[in-house]
XYZ file of C-alpha atoms in Angstrom:
570
model
C 58.851 3.615 64.109
C 57.038 6.775 65.272
C 57.480 10.694 64.759
C 55.390 13.653 66.620
C 54.172 14.473 62.941
C 51.454 11.648 63.369
C 53.578 9.446 60.933
C 54.084 5.913 61.870
C 54.945 2.100 60.095
C 56.909 -0.599 60.641
C 59.318 -0.623 58.443
C 58.820 -4.814 57.389
C 55.858 -3.685 55.381
C 57.529 -0.357 53.800
C 60.510 -1.305 53.601
C 62.042 2.237 52.305
C 61.262 5.644 54.009
C 63.226 8.734 52.741
C 63.292 11.415 55.927
C 64.354 15.213 55.193
C 64.609 15.935 58.753
C 64.625 19.965 58.206
C 63.993 22.747 60.528
C 63.596 19.439 62.901
C 61.614 16.521 63.758
C 61.027 14.286 66.952
C 62.012 10.354 65.580
C 62.328 7.255 66.767
C 62.293 3.335 65.822
C 61.769 0.899 67.763
C 63.237 -3.209 66.941
C 60.859 -5.318 66.271
C 59.670 -7.925 69.042
C 61.420 -11.310 67.792
C 64.062 -12.442 66.215
C 67.449 -10.306 63.987
C 66.037 -7.475 62.208
C 68.934 -6.242 59.298
C 68.651 -2.783 57.690
C 70.712 -0.002 56.290
C 71.378 3.527 56.880
C 72.260 5.852 53.915
C 72.373 10.081 55.807
C 72.497 12.942 52.277
C 74.713 15.894 53.285
C 71.669 18.561 53.411
C 72.729 21.924 51.832
C 72.731 24.824 54.850
C 70.760 26.715 52.731
C 67.698 23.779 53.208
C 68.349 23.156 56.233
C 64.455 25.525 57.691
C 62.557 23.795 54.688
C 59.351 22.347 56.062
C 60.157 17.809 57.895
C 58.372 15.480 55.276
C 58.661 11.834 55.054
C 58.387 9.543 52.117
C 57.393 5.456 52.107
C 57.797 3.145 49.250
C 57.438 -0.574 49.174
C 59.357 -3.081 47.735
C 56.973 -4.101 45.585
C 57.448 -0.729 43.639
C 61.436 0.288 43.475
C 62.293 -0.485 40.180
C 65.199 -3.021 39.487
C 67.002 -3.177 36.630
C 70.100 -5.239 35.287
C 72.614 -3.948 32.403
C 75.822 -6.072 31.592
C 74.584 -8.785 34.214
C 75.078 -5.964 37.377
C 71.529 -5.577 39.451
C 70.662 -2.535 40.265
C 67.532 -1.013 42.729
C 66.848 2.121 42.017
C 65.439 3.056 45.661
C 66.376 7.025 45.091
C 67.698 8.729 42.480
C 68.498 8.422 38.614
C 70.951 4.878 37.814
C 70.815 3.043 33.735
C 68.265 6.142 32.590
C 65.914 4.950 35.555
C 64.546 7.737 37.724
C 63.045 6.727 41.447
C 59.551 8.826 42.444
C 61.806 9.466 45.675
C 62.188 13.512 45.691
C 65.619 14.429 47.041
C 67.015 17.902 47.388
C 70.411 16.257 46.936
C 71.252 14.888 43.330
C 71.250 11.226 43.893
C 72.786 10.614 40.387
C 74.421 7.014 38.714
C 77.034 8.673 36.260
C 78.248 5.909 33.837
C 80.771 5.340 31.360
C 79.204 4.425 28.010
C 77.352 7.752 28.375
C 80.879 9.542 27.952
C 81.844 8.781 24.211
C 84.821 10.689 22.682
C 84.504 9.941 18.755
C 84.584 13.259 16.801
C 83.815 13.919 12.803
C 86.471 15.882 11.134
C 85.310 19.211 11.608
C 85.602 18.774 15.831
C 81.500 18.328 15.802
C 80.180 15.051 18.488
C 78.759 12.376 16.887
C 78.173 9.966 19.329
C 75.645 11.788 21.861
C 75.511 11.400 25.647
C 72.414 10.051 27.469
C 71.024 12.974 28.858
C 74.594 14.222 30.263
C 76.077 17.831 29.986
C 78.799 17.266 27.708
C 81.705 20.069 25.470
C 82.071 20.862 22.747
C 84.354 22.584 20.474
C 81.267 23.673 18.313
C 80.013 26.135 20.909
C 80.306 26.726 24.172
C 78.577 24.907 27.662
C 76.164 28.143 29.122
C 75.444 26.282 32.392
C 71.642 26.395 33.469
C 70.723 26.915 37.294
C 68.988 24.810 40.125
C 65.650 24.856 40.490
C 64.404 27.042 43.888
C 63.953 25.165 46.855
C 60.026 25.976 47.679
C 57.422 25.604 51.033
C 54.980 24.475 48.188
C 56.668 21.555 46.246
C 56.043 17.793 45.602
C 57.627 14.919 44.054
C 57.080 14.606 40.788
C 57.116 11.353 40.847
C 55.699 9.547 37.601
C 52.764 7.266 39.872
C 50.722 4.716 37.210
C 47.737 4.739 40.015
C 47.468 8.080 39.432
C 43.193 9.116 39.336
C 41.910 9.520 35.486
C 40.902 13.480 36.212
C 41.984 13.733 40.219
C 44.102 17.129 40.615
C 47.626 15.798 40.343
C 46.189 14.480 37.263
C 45.214 17.582 35.860
C 47.822 19.641 37.661
C 50.694 17.752 35.318
C 51.463 14.581 37.686
C 48.830 12.136 35.230
C 51.495 11.489 32.708
C 51.267 7.987 33.575
C 51.876 6.075 30.031
C 55.370 6.340 28.606
C 56.751 5.240 25.086
C 59.723 4.933 24.351
C 60.097 5.234 21.006
C 63.953 4.600 20.399
C 65.442 3.415 23.666
C 67.618 4.957 26.097
C 69.350 1.922 26.380
C 70.161 1.435 22.975
C 71.637 4.950 22.648
C 73.887 4.456 25.828
C 75.659 1.621 24.057
C 75.555 2.173 20.029
C 75.981 6.333 20.621
C 72.627 6.626 18.871
C 69.613 8.786 19.487
C 66.949 8.627 22.313
C 62.950 9.759 21.980
C 60.402 9.402 24.168
C 56.536 10.384 25.048
C 55.154 10.273 28.297
C 51.031 10.893 27.969
C 48.340 11.747 30.167
C 44.962 10.863 29.634
C 42.746 13.366 32.001
C 45.078 16.849 29.728
C 44.441 14.441 26.504
C 48.244 15.766 25.171
C 51.787 14.113 25.861
C 55.492 15.680 26.988
C 57.577 14.236 24.415
C 61.706 14.167 25.105
C 64.405 13.110 23.189
C 68.418 13.275 22.953
C 70.597 13.806 19.521
C 67.565 15.320 17.851
C 68.824 17.777 14.827
C 66.187 21.130 14.013
C 66.117 22.485 10.605
C 64.627 26.051 10.067
C 64.580 25.911 6.812
C 61.913 23.757 7.449
C 60.156 25.370 9.276
C 57.764 27.596 7.325
C 56.107 30.350 9.825
C 56.592 34.660 9.399
C 60.236 35.373 10.445
C 59.039 36.794 14.175
C 60.803 39.087 16.183
C 59.503 42.706 14.651
C 57.709 45.349 16.867
C 54.507 44.952 17.558
C 52.858 47.639 16.341
C 53.724 46.284 13.506
C 52.770 43.116 13.260
C 49.132 44.448 13.999
C 45.946 42.495 12.562
C 48.720 39.224 11.289
C 46.966 36.518 11.495
C 47.145 33.510 14.099
C 48.383 30.950 10.460
C 50.978 33.775 9.146
C 52.640 33.447 12.327
C 52.140 29.384 13.198
C 54.464 27.053 12.186
C 54.287 24.254 9.920
C 56.393 21.460 9.543
C 58.741 19.746 6.528
C 59.211 16.214 6.756
C 62.988 16.531 7.949
C 62.521 19.759 10.228
C 63.030 17.732 13.109
C 65.930 13.956 12.138
C 67.429 11.670 15.285
C 70.020 9.210 14.290
C 68.753 5.684 14.600
C 70.270 2.502 15.296
C 71.706 0.371 12.377
C 70.660 0.879 9.079
C 70.643 4.320 6.482
C 67.908 4.096 5.550
C 65.287 7.611 5.745
C 62.013 6.909 7.266
C 59.827 8.699 9.354
C 59.839 8.314 13.036
C 56.297 7.671 14.162
C 52.638 7.724 12.047
C 49.712 8.999 12.246
C 48.407 6.270 14.535
C 50.985 6.878 17.290
C 49.915 10.341 17.232
C 46.364 9.892 16.454
C 46.893 8.108 20.809
C 49.430 10.646 22.271
C 48.897 13.528 20.316
C 44.817 13.379 19.998
C 42.998 16.693 17.848
C 39.264 17.690 18.130
C 37.768 17.373 14.700
C 37.994 21.813 14.017
C 41.697 21.899 15.059
C 43.210 23.557 11.873
C 46.111 22.183 13.417
C 48.562 21.547 16.482
C 52.075 22.400 16.265
C 53.441 19.761 18.645
C 52.161 17.164 16.368
C 52.723 18.005 13.268
C 56.437 19.209 14.715
C 56.808 15.405 16.113
C 55.187 14.322 12.792
C 57.991 15.723 11.072
C 60.568 13.446 12.696
C 62.554 11.412 10.473
C 65.376 8.866 11.865
C 68.677 8.840 9.391
C 71.967 6.745 9.481
C 75.227 7.728 11.717
C 76.215 9.189 8.046
C 73.788 11.312 7.397
C 73.412 13.105 11.026
C 75.698 16.318 11.038
C 75.441 19.026 12.372
C 77.194 21.893 13.128
C 75.842 23.748 16.485
C 75.050 21.940 19.514
C 73.527 23.067 22.193
C 74.634 21.408 25.434
C 71.754 21.586 28.059
C 68.098 20.370 28.272
C 66.347 22.834 26.798
C 62.459 22.983 26.189
C 61.105 23.841 22.350
C 57.680 25.955 22.797
C 55.353 27.027 20.561
C 52.884 29.719 22.290
C 49.481 31.845 21.473
C 48.561 34.977 21.891
C 52.255 35.744 23.330
C 51.167 39.160 23.763
C 47.955 38.552 26.657
C 49.760 37.297 30.624
C 46.817 35.595 30.537
C 47.988 32.936 28.111
C 51.975 33.610 28.640
C 51.227 31.874 31.632
C 49.722 29.349 30.292
C 53.076 28.289 28.080
C 55.114 29.073 31.730
C 52.415 26.211 33.875
C 53.506 23.666 30.455
C 57.288 24.671 30.874
C 57.689 24.132 34.122
C 55.208 21.321 33.933
C 56.854 19.535 31.180
C 60.652 20.527 33.330
C 58.983 18.089 36.420
C 57.331 14.960 34.401
C 61.235 15.157 32.512
C 62.498 15.212 35.618
C 65.430 18.411 34.938
C 67.909 18.925 37.874
C 68.224 22.229 37.136
C 66.116 25.235 35.012
C 65.952 24.473 31.132
C 66.761 27.065 28.303
C 63.642 27.468 25.870
C 63.607 28.237 22.184
C 60.292 29.274 20.662
C 59.073 27.958 17.268
C 57.260 30.067 16.384
C 56.993 33.473 14.221
C 55.707 35.834 17.175
C 56.929 39.242 16.960
C 58.997 40.583 20.615
C 56.963 41.678 23.510
C 58.144 42.800 26.666
C 57.800 39.821 28.574
C 60.048 37.741 26.004
C 63.957 38.426 26.317
C 66.016 36.950 23.302
C 69.523 35.712 23.841
C 70.301 33.745 20.335
C 67.727 33.351 17.087
C 68.742 30.062 15.127
C 68.904 31.010 11.570
C 70.500 26.862 10.060
C 70.790 23.785 11.726
C 71.159 23.390 15.279
C 71.665 19.790 17.373
C 69.794 19.455 21.042
C 71.442 17.181 23.233
C 68.239 17.015 25.215
C 65.243 18.149 23.392
C 61.977 18.663 24.896
C 58.974 18.978 23.084
C 56.402 21.323 25.486
C 52.458 20.638 25.493
C 50.594 23.947 23.822
C 49.407 26.720 26.539
C 45.502 25.497 25.822
C 46.468 22.431 27.110
C 47.213 23.272 30.834
C 44.999 22.583 33.305
C 44.477 27.088 33.413
C 42.959 26.428 29.973
C 41.272 24.451 30.012
C 39.317 24.787 33.253
C 37.130 27.398 31.244
C 35.569 24.052 28.694
C 35.734 21.607 30.421
C 35.193 21.159 35.885
C 37.999 20.644 36.840
C 36.921 20.435 40.671
C 40.200 21.159 42.446
C 40.761 23.021 45.366
C 43.677 24.538 46.689
C 45.342 23.294 50.059
C 48.804 24.027 51.492
C 51.814 20.831 49.760
C 51.675 20.025 53.858
C 48.535 19.659 54.213
C 47.947 18.034 51.200
C 50.840 15.016 52.082
C 49.100 14.759 55.404
C 45.268 14.324 54.481
C 45.316 12.991 50.624
C 42.601 14.385 48.427
C 41.730 13.504 44.896
C 40.011 17.629 44.842
C 42.757 19.058 46.315
C 46.442 20.539 44.618
C 48.944 22.960 45.398
C 50.622 22.624 41.966
C 49.833 26.155 41.367
C 50.782 27.320 44.540
C 54.003 26.053 43.980
C 54.644 27.034 40.829
C 53.655 30.716 41.643
C 56.388 30.141 44.378
C 58.132 29.211 40.840
C 58.050 32.733 39.259
C 58.498 34.205 42.991
C 61.607 32.614 43.785
C 63.300 33.129 39.851
C 62.815 37.152 40.688
C 64.540 36.668 43.833
C 61.998 36.997 45.667
C 60.497 35.443 49.358
C 58.816 32.754 48.711
C 57.868 32.281 52.836
C 55.576 35.830 53.237
C 52.458 35.627 54.634
C 49.476 37.292 55.877
C 50.579 38.578 59.438
C 53.735 39.887 57.679
C 51.921 42.297 55.100
C 49.504 43.127 57.955
C 52.755 44.261 60.561
C 52.753 47.119 57.759
C 49.215 48.173 56.794
C 47.391 46.075 54.733
C 48.615 46.679 50.739
C 44.381 46.869 48.217
C 46.743 47.049 45.262
C 44.273 47.736 42.022
C 45.090 46.293 38.717
C 45.197 49.452 36.515
C 43.512 47.669 33.274
C 43.826 50.736 30.966
C 43.660 51.056 27.128
C 45.596 48.491 24.834
C 45.508 45.697 22.321
C 44.879 42.951 24.283
C 45.387 40.719 21.165
C 47.324 42.012 18.918
C 45.769 39.692 15.854
C 42.372 41.099 16.128
C 43.258 44.212 13.328
C 44.811 46.570 17.104
C 41.285 46.655 18.316
C 41.404 48.602 20.996
C 39.703 46.631 24.068
C 38.181 48.451 27.655
C 36.411 46.515 30.256
C 35.942 49.687 33.239
C 35.168 53.068 31.531
C 34.794 54.749 34.753
C 38.353 52.806 35.633
C 39.728 55.832 37.102
C 37.112 57.355 39.101
C 36.902 54.017 41.088
C 39.978 54.374 41.204
C 40.290 58.206 42.898
C 37.193 56.764 45.206
C 39.113 54.056 46.757
C 42.106 56.240 47.211
C 40.273 58.918 49.211
C 38.070 55.759 51.488
C 41.964 54.072 51.926
C 43.480 58.173 53.133
C 39.948 58.248 55.250
C 40.683 54.665 56.737
C 41.308 55.110 60.564
C 40.623 51.077 62.171
C 44.339 50.100 60.970
C 46.614 51.107 57.415
C 45.227 50.413 54.088
C 48.018 51.142 51.253
C 46.541 51.628 48.045
C 48.781 50.567 44.896
C 48.045 52.475 41.663
C 49.419 48.665 39.837
C 49.733 50.467 36.286
C 51.530 46.883 35.313
C 52.277 47.396 31.860
C 54.126 50.249 32.212
C 56.034 48.393 35.176
C 58.998 45.665 35.389
C 57.685 41.709 35.124
C 59.683 41.276 38.659
C 58.372 44.750 39.689
C 55.166 43.151 39.279
C 55.260 40.248 40.908
C 56.470 41.913 43.864
C 53.573 44.594 44.056
C 51.534 40.712 44.020
C 53.182 39.229 46.081
C 52.834 41.815 49.069
C 49.405 42.482 48.622
C 46.678 41.516 50.965
C 43.389 42.542 48.596
C 44.142 41.846 44.792
C 41.450 44.729 43.040
C 40.437 45.235 39.007
C 38.555 44.623 36.548
C 38.452 40.985 34.156
C 41.566 40.894 32.330
C 44.749 39.585 32.257
C 46.542 41.040 34.287
C 44.746 38.775 36.598
C 46.620 36.015 36.383
C 49.118 37.280 38.595
C 47.504 35.628 41.352
C 49.720 32.646 40.381
C 52.497 33.630 42.231
C 49.653 35.437 45.094
C 50.617 35.064 48.907
C 49.352 32.413 50.347
C 45.303 34.169 52.455
C 45.718 36.532 49.455
C 41.933 38.033 48.814
C 40.223 38.951 45.304
C 38.012 41.227 44.331
C 37.094 41.153 41.183
C 34.750 43.441 38.819
C 32.811 41.479 35.674
C 31.058 43.489 33.483
C 28.859 41.130 31.272
C 30.190 41.048 28.280
C 33.051 39.124 29.696
C 32.143 36.904 32.163
C 34.653 33.878 32.545
C 36.119 31.892 35.210
C 40.036 32.818 34.465
C 40.570 34.186 37.756
C 38.151 32.804 40.154
C 39.415 29.419 38.905
C 42.940 30.537 39.561
C 42.270 31.307 43.018
C 40.255 28.351 43.847
C 43.070 26.407 42.705
C 45.623 28.437 45.119
C 43.176 27.922 48.073
C 42.610 32.184 47.926
C 39.098 33.728 49.044
C 37.522 35.219 45.945
C 34.370 38.006 45.462
C 32.927 39.185 42.411
C 30.998 42.287 41.397
C 28.708 41.980 38.603
C 28.079 44.519 35.847
C 25.515 44.974 33.760
C 27.167 47.682 31.852
C 30.583 49.383 31.847
C 30.347 51.421 34.656
C 31.047 49.867 38.125
C 29.181 51.846 41.170
C 32.261 53.492 43.269
C 30.176 53.110 46.623
C 29.392 49.662 45.667
C 33.196 48.828 44.588
C 34.281 51.305 48.380
C 31.308 49.044 50.340
C 32.786 45.694 48.988
C 36.524 46.210 49.560
C 36.201 47.192 53.309
C 33.780 44.666 53.873
C 37.041 42.099 53.275
C 39.424 44.372 55.026
C 37.507 43.474 58.151
C 37.612 40.179 58.038
C 41.701 40.481 57.600
C 41.152 42.081 60.597
C 41.124 44.922 60.477
């Protein structure tokens, strides 16, 4: 078999090939030189909305095809999912074996279900299903296959595809037969954390100690981290065991040390404590009046009013969703006592016990590469997904671009915008205004100011842009603190150059279009590589103007910007 994209391979060695034709590919197959050949070809209809996606090949050797046996039936999971086993082959059309054992309608007298299906949404009289939305199709997506051979500290391992060590604490196969709970954890040696998930899990807010949360930001200035982060009593989470009624802990300290280790100076780790609080009870002791049917992420936030830390939480949530193979976007529950800020949108607050048919414990945002990279060297450079497929390299990644495209698509913004389309209407130079604000509200409400003559710099750039005759330059006043999140994302998407003082607003680089250029103004006091790293991991060009104090020379900024615009062909 060969294609005009240079992909070739004999079928007797590959055994299985999955081709997504997309916008079109020239493809040929020739028989082996001798002997009788047997093969099976399956065609899966591709939705019309995917018809112009990039063509893609996926291959799987015979030895890697998972084979399972259940009730005398042998199943080889080539693509899709069956019996709780997922193939690493990515299919845009959901391919799922629906097992009859997964639907069990036994109920208690008050109509709450007691036998819960594995993974599959199931209606309940106690609460209606709120359908989750499907994932958007994006150009940079690559399959999230749990390949056990992911290289330690490689880009794939850092950016989330390295959760290869799995502990089945309560096996799903047993849960399918008995209607009990299931629970497992996926561990990453590179990120030194785990994503844990389970089915039929009860959460009791009465056993979670923290501030009430949801207040106005200005009402809680100076409140300590310890007050807002949750502390879990035993039984804060409950699962139903298979057989017996003895109450016991789900995992011990040894498991937690292995799967959710903490540094010696950590005073507390909410995710570790939440897993450590889970107890197993018998069927008679597992009852619930309220159910959440759709897959749900349980997340605890740090530095909640700061965009950088918020985006690390978003990345953790996205990574958790992909590693656990969710077919649709999950629901989200914040398990913390933080106040409400403008980037949150609450629809419900739980005050009593609630049960989840599928709950996922998302790692802390400071355990993602966005935060890890500030303290350890992550030698990764961003490339396109197509480049990575054609030339695999453990020091290259397309994951951050994938994440950024997912953010843009979530706001119904196009994800195929490139520099050529921008330049047709002139180059947008987005000046992200930092302004004076409470950067970290719990720090006693201290107002921070990184660039004291920001308005002077902006006014100088505005005059330069209006006098620029070689091509049209549009200077955009990026007062993002006064813009809706969708408008912030749109402004980032449309920018050819993003300029601003070092500050959390520059985190929007994660959703910048390809070929966008960063010009960061960095004062001596705040010289940290947050945004140069994001640009590097996305494959974007970045430049820095390093100051000795809090003031920037407007002419130096103009000179650097003029040089960048010239390199863009203007």
